[in-house]
Amino acid sequence: MYKDNIVQDFSDEAWLAFHQGEINDDDDFYNFKHEWIDNKVIYTYEARKICDKLDYDVFQEHDVFGKAENYSQAGFCALYDLLNDDDDVVRWNEMEEVLNEAMENEEA
């Protein structure tokens, strides 16, 4: 349930940012995701809770970011993996489809 809530929160906020014009391409989406994760792991207590709830081994070597030096870094890795691996999280290509459909409708 915790994972589902995180995925849903991220997806909802990403769609909102998209519809408000803050996400317009893949780079914007990438930046939004990283800022969103950063905001979730600012406080050690929250970062530790994320690691615990997502059953993330804080001592493991991450494929992209290497070994975490603190709970905030470990929490970032845990959320990053969740948002990249979960099938239900929104992806840029879904937003791009909506953008392309809107452009096609404007041309018609």
mmCIF file with all atom_site columns, C-alpha atoms in Angstrom:
data_model
loop_
_atom_site.group_PDB
_atom_site.id
_atom_site.type_symbol
_atom_site.label_atom_id
_atom_site.label_alt_id
_atom_site.label_comp_id
_atom_site.label_asym_id
_atom_site.label_entity_id
_atom_site.label_seq_id
_atom_site.pdbx_PDB_ins_code
_atom_site.Cartn_x
_atom_site.Cartn_y
_atom_site.Cartn_z
_atom_site.occupancy
_atom_site.B_iso_or_equiv
_atom_site.pdbx_formal_charge
_atom_site.auth_seq_id
_atom_site.auth_comp_id
_atom_site.auth_asym_id
_atom_site.auth_atom_id
_atom_site.pdbx_PDB_model_num
ATOM 1   C CA . MET A 1 1   ? 0.000  0.000  0.000   1.00 0.00 ? 1   MET A CA 1
ATOM 2   C CA . TYR A 1 2   ? 2.843  2.422  0.815   1.00 0.00 ? 2   TYR A CA 1
ATOM 3   C CA . LYS A 1 3   ? 4.430  1.884  -2.610  1.00 0.00 ? 3   LYS A CA 1
ATOM 4   C CA . ASP A 1 4   ? 1.106  2.410  -4.351  1.00 0.00 ? 4   ASP A CA 1
ATOM 5   C CA . ASN A 1 5   ? 0.566  5.679  -2.488  1.00 0.00 ? 5   ASN A CA 1
ATOM 6   C CA . ILE A 1 6   ? 3.995  6.984  -3.476  1.00 0.00 ? 6   ILE A CA 1
ATOM 7   C CA . VAL A 1 7   ? 3.460  6.039  -7.105  1.00 0.00 ? 7   VAL A CA 1
ATOM 8   C CA . GLN A 1 8   ? 0.005  7.635  -7.100  1.00 0.00 ? 8   GLN A CA 1
ATOM 9   C CA . ASP A 1 9   ? 1.258  10.827 -5.420  1.00 0.00 ? 9   ASP A CA 1
ATOM 10  C CA . PHE A 1 10  ? 4.111  11.191 -7.894  1.00 0.00 ? 10  PHE A CA 1
ATOM 11  C CA . SER A 1 11  ? 1.885  10.497 -10.894 1.00 0.00 ? 11  SER A CA 1
ATOM 12  C CA . ASP A 1 12  ? -0.792 12.946 -9.733  1.00 0.00 ? 12  ASP A CA 1
ATOM 13  C CA . GLU A 1 13  ? 1.738  15.698 -9.115  1.00 0.00 ? 13  GLU A CA 1
ATOM 14  C CA . ALA A 1 14  ? 3.522  15.022 -12.412 1.00 0.00 ? 14  ALA A CA 1
ATOM 15  C CA . TRP A 1 15  ? 0.258  15.210 -14.382 1.00 0.00 ? 15  TRP A CA 1
ATOM 16  C CA . LEU A 1 16  ? -0.628 18.437 -12.607 1.00 0.00 ? 16  LEU A CA 1
ATOM 17  C CA . ALA A 1 17  ? 2.770  19.924 -13.466 1.00 0.00 ? 17  ALA A CA 1
ATOM 18  C CA . PHE A 1 18  ? 2.315  18.755 -17.067 1.00 0.00 ? 18  PHE A CA 1
ATOM 19  C CA . HIS A 1 19  ? -1.097 20.391 -17.392 1.00 0.00 ? 19  HIS A CA 1
ATOM 20  C CA . GLN A 1 20  ? 0.251  23.584 -15.807 1.00 0.00 ? 20  GLN A CA 1
ATOM 21  C CA . GLY A 1 21  ? 2.964  23.724 -18.467 1.00 0.00 ? 21  GLY A CA 1
ATOM 22  C CA . GLU A 1 22  ? 5.876  22.907 -16.160 1.00 0.00 ? 22  GLU A CA 1
ATOM 23  C CA . ILE A 1 23  ? 6.687  19.643 -17.968 1.00 0.00 ? 23  ILE A CA 1
ATOM 24  C CA . ASN A 1 24  ? 7.079  20.040 -21.737 1.00 0.00 ? 24  ASN A CA 1
ATOM 25  C CA . ASP A 1 25  ? 9.705  17.476 -22.667 1.00 0.00 ? 25  ASP A CA 1
ATOM 26  C CA . ASP A 1 26  ? 11.745 14.548 -21.414 1.00 0.00 ? 26  ASP A CA 1
ATOM 27  C CA . ASP A 1 27  ? 14.279 16.829 -19.712 1.00 0.00 ? 27  ASP A CA 1
ATOM 28  C CA . ASP A 1 28  ? 11.538 18.646 -17.800 1.00 0.00 ? 28  ASP A CA 1
ATOM 29  C CA . PHE A 1 29  ? 10.094 15.304 -16.705 1.00 0.00 ? 29  PHE A CA 1
ATOM 30  C CA . TYR A 1 30  ? 13.515 14.073 -15.572 1.00 0.00 ? 30  TYR A CA 1
ATOM 31  C CA . ASN A 1 31  ? 14.112 17.282 -13.611 1.00 0.00 ? 31  ASN A CA 1
ATOM 32  C CA . PHE A 1 32  ? 10.629 17.146 -12.080 1.00 0.00 ? 32  PHE A CA 1
ATOM 33  C CA . LYS A 1 33  ? 11.189 13.563 -10.929 1.00 0.00 ? 33  LYS A CA 1
ATOM 34  C CA . HIS A 1 34  ? 14.533 14.347 -9.336  1.00 0.00 ? 34  HIS A CA 1
ATOM 35  C CA . GLU A 1 35  ? 13.216 17.458 -7.591  1.00 0.00 ? 35  GLU A CA 1
ATOM 36  C CA . TRP A 1 36  ? 10.163 15.527 -6.378  1.00 0.00 ? 36  TRP A CA 1
ATOM 37  C CA . ILE A 1 37  ? 12.381 12.804 -4.923  1.00 0.00 ? 37  ILE A CA 1
ATOM 38  C CA . ASP A 1 38  ? 14.730 15.398 -3.377  1.00 0.00 ? 38  ASP A CA 1
ATOM 39  C CA . ASN A 1 39  ? 11.780 16.998 -1.618  1.00 0.00 ? 39  ASN A CA 1
ATOM 40  C CA . LYS A 1 40  ? 10.699 13.649 -0.173  1.00 0.00 ? 40  LYS A CA 1
ATOM 41  C CA . VAL A 1 41  ? 14.084 12.873 1.404   1.00 0.00 ? 41  VAL A CA 1
ATOM 42  C CA . ILE A 1 42  ? 15.042 16.259 2.850   1.00 0.00 ? 42  ILE A CA 1
ATOM 43  C CA . TYR A 1 43  ? 14.499 15.110 6.434   1.00 0.00 ? 43  TYR A CA 1
ATOM 44  C CA . THR A 1 44  ? 16.407 12.128 7.791   1.00 0.00 ? 44  THR A CA 1
ATOM 45  C CA . TYR A 1 45  ? 13.328 10.814 9.591   1.00 0.00 ? 45  TYR A CA 1
ATOM 46  C CA . GLU A 1 46  ? 11.321 10.705 6.344   1.00 0.00 ? 46  GLU A CA 1
ATOM 47  C CA . ALA A 1 47  ? 14.219 9.266  4.349   1.00 0.00 ? 47  ALA A CA 1
ATOM 48  C CA . ARG A 1 48  ? 14.690 6.505  6.917   1.00 0.00 ? 48  ARG A CA 1
ATOM 49  C CA . LYS A 1 49  ? 10.958 5.756  6.880   1.00 0.00 ? 49  LYS A CA 1
ATOM 50  C CA . ILE A 1 50  ? 11.094 5.479  3.071   1.00 0.00 ? 50  ILE A CA 1
ATOM 51  C CA . CYS A 1 51  ? 14.020 3.063  3.275   1.00 0.00 ? 51  CYS A CA 1
ATOM 52  C CA . ASP A 1 52  ? 12.201 0.966  5.882   1.00 0.00 ? 52  ASP A CA 1
ATOM 53  C CA . LYS A 1 53  ? 8.847  0.930  4.085   1.00 0.00 ? 53  LYS A CA 1
ATOM 54  C CA . LEU A 1 54  ? 10.425 0.129  0.710   1.00 0.00 ? 54  LEU A CA 1
ATOM 55  C CA . ASP A 1 55  ? 12.707 -2.470 2.299   1.00 0.00 ? 55  ASP A CA 1
ATOM 56  C CA . TYR A 1 56  ? 15.765 -0.750 0.854   1.00 0.00 ? 56  TYR A CA 1
ATOM 57  C CA . ASP A 1 57  ? 19.195 -1.911 1.995   1.00 0.00 ? 57  ASP A CA 1
ATOM 58  C CA . VAL A 1 58  ? 20.983 1.325  2.883   1.00 0.00 ? 58  VAL A CA 1
ATOM 59  C CA . PHE A 1 59  ? 24.367 -0.389 2.583   1.00 0.00 ? 59  PHE A CA 1
ATOM 60  C CA . GLN A 1 60  ? 23.925 -1.641 -0.969  1.00 0.00 ? 60  GLN A CA 1
ATOM 61  C CA . GLU A 1 61  ? 25.741 -0.221 -3.975  1.00 0.00 ? 61  GLU A CA 1
ATOM 62  C CA . HIS A 1 62  ? 23.239 1.510  -6.266  1.00 0.00 ? 62  HIS A CA 1
ATOM 63  C CA . ASP A 1 63  ? 23.669 0.969  -10.023 1.00 0.00 ? 63  ASP A CA 1
ATOM 64  C CA . VAL A 1 64  ? 23.425 4.678  -10.845 1.00 0.00 ? 64  VAL A CA 1
ATOM 65  C CA . PHE A 1 65  ? 24.341 6.593  -7.686  1.00 0.00 ? 65  PHE A CA 1
ATOM 66  C CA . GLY A 1 66  ? 26.797 4.283  -5.935  1.00 0.00 ? 66  GLY A CA 1
ATOM 67  C CA . LYS A 1 67  ? 26.747 3.619  -2.199  1.00 0.00 ? 67  LYS A CA 1
ATOM 68  C CA . ALA A 1 68  ? 24.674 5.993  -0.102  1.00 0.00 ? 68  ALA A CA 1
ATOM 69  C CA . GLU A 1 69  ? 26.497 7.949  2.587   1.00 0.00 ? 69  GLU A CA 1
ATOM 70  C CA . ASN A 1 70  ? 23.366 8.803  4.577   1.00 0.00 ? 70  ASN A CA 1
ATOM 71  C CA . TYR A 1 71  ? 19.647 8.064  4.817   1.00 0.00 ? 71  TYR A CA 1
ATOM 72  C CA . SER A 1 72  ? 18.708 10.901 2.484   1.00 0.00 ? 72  SER A CA 1
ATOM 73  C CA . GLN A 1 73  ? 20.851 9.444  -0.286  1.00 0.00 ? 73  GLN A CA 1
ATOM 74  C CA . ALA A 1 74  ? 19.549 5.927  0.401   1.00 0.00 ? 74  ALA A CA 1
ATOM 75  C CA . GLY A 1 75  ? 15.960 7.203  0.393   1.00 0.00 ? 75  GLY A CA 1
ATOM 76  C CA . PHE A 1 76  ? 16.627 8.946  -2.912  1.00 0.00 ? 76  PHE A CA 1
ATOM 77  C CA . CYS A 1 77  ? 17.885 5.674  -4.401  1.00 0.00 ? 77  CYS A CA 1
ATOM 78  C CA . ALA A 1 78  ? 14.888 3.757  -3.055  1.00 0.00 ? 78  ALA A CA 1
ATOM 79  C CA . LEU A 1 79  ? 12.396 6.228  -4.529  1.00 0.00 ? 79  LEU A CA 1
ATOM 80  C CA . TYR A 1 80  ? 14.330 6.471  -7.785  1.00 0.00 ? 80  TYR A CA 1
ATOM 81  C CA . ASP A 1 81  ? 14.193 2.692  -8.202  1.00 0.00 ? 81  ASP A CA 1
ATOM 82  C CA . LEU A 1 82  ? 10.513 2.563  -7.319  1.00 0.00 ? 82  LEU A CA 1
ATOM 83  C CA . LEU A 1 83  ? 9.565  5.291  -9.793  1.00 0.00 ? 83  LEU A CA 1
ATOM 84  C CA . ASN A 1 84  ? 11.649 3.733  -12.560 1.00 0.00 ? 84  ASN A CA 1
ATOM 85  C CA . ASP A 1 85  ? 10.518 0.144  -12.008 1.00 0.00 ? 85  ASP A CA 1
ATOM 86  C CA . ASP A 1 86  ? 6.831  0.387  -11.104 1.00 0.00 ? 86  ASP A CA 1
ATOM 87  C CA . ASP A 1 87  ? 4.436  -0.337 -13.976 1.00 0.00 ? 87  ASP A CA 1
ATOM 88  C CA . ASP A 1 88  ? 1.775  2.101  -12.760 1.00 0.00 ? 88  ASP A CA 1
ATOM 89  C CA . VAL A 1 89  ? 3.895  5.250  -12.504 1.00 0.00 ? 89  VAL A CA 1
ATOM 90  C CA . VAL A 1 90  ? 3.426  7.903  -15.177 1.00 0.00 ? 90  VAL A CA 1
ATOM 91  C CA . ARG A 1 91  ? 6.153  8.092  -17.801 1.00 0.00 ? 91  ARG A CA 1
ATOM 92  C CA . TRP A 1 92  ? 7.122  10.881 -20.196 1.00 0.00 ? 92  TRP A CA 1
ATOM 93  C CA . ASN A 1 93  ? 5.954  8.893  -23.232 1.00 0.00 ? 93  ASN A CA 1
ATOM 94  C CA . GLU A 1 94  ? 2.392  8.911  -21.830 1.00 0.00 ? 94  GLU A CA 1
ATOM 95  C CA . MET A 1 95  ? 2.509  12.684 -21.466 1.00 0.00 ? 95  MET A CA 1
ATOM 96  C CA . GLU A 1 96  ? 4.018  13.024 -24.927 1.00 0.00 ? 96  GLU A CA 1
ATOM 97  C CA . GLU A 1 97  ? 1.084  11.088 -26.393 1.00 0.00 ? 97  GLU A CA 1
ATOM 98  C CA . VAL A 1 98  ? -1.357 13.508 -24.771 1.00 0.00 ? 98  VAL A CA 1
ATOM 99  C CA . LEU A 1 99  ? 0.683  16.438 -26.093 1.00 0.00 ? 99  LEU A CA 1
ATOM 100 C CA . ASN A 1 100 ? 0.750  14.990 -29.614 1.00 0.00 ? 100 ASN A CA 1
ATOM 101 C CA . GLU A 1 101 ? -2.999 14.322 -29.563 1.00 0.00 ? 101 GLU A CA 1
ATOM 102 C CA . ALA A 1 102 ? -3.657 17.900 -28.488 1.00 0.00 ? 102 ALA A CA 1
ATOM 103 C CA . MET A 1 103 ? -1.471 19.205 -31.306 1.00 0.00 ? 103 MET A CA 1
ATOM 104 C CA . GLU A 1 104 ? -3.256 16.979 -33.837 1.00 0.00 ? 104 GLU A CA 1
ATOM 105 C CA . ASN A 1 105 ? -6.641 18.221 -32.618 1.00 0.00 ? 105 ASN A CA 1
ATOM 106 C CA . GLU A 1 106 ? -5.497 21.835 -33.013 1.00 0.00 ? 106 GLU A CA 1
ATOM 107 C CA . GLU A 1 107 ? -4.467 21.166 -36.610 1.00 0.00 ? 107 GLU A CA 1
ATOM 108 C CA . ALA A 1 108 ? -7.798 19.567 -37.481 1.00 0.00 ? 108 ALA A CA 1
#
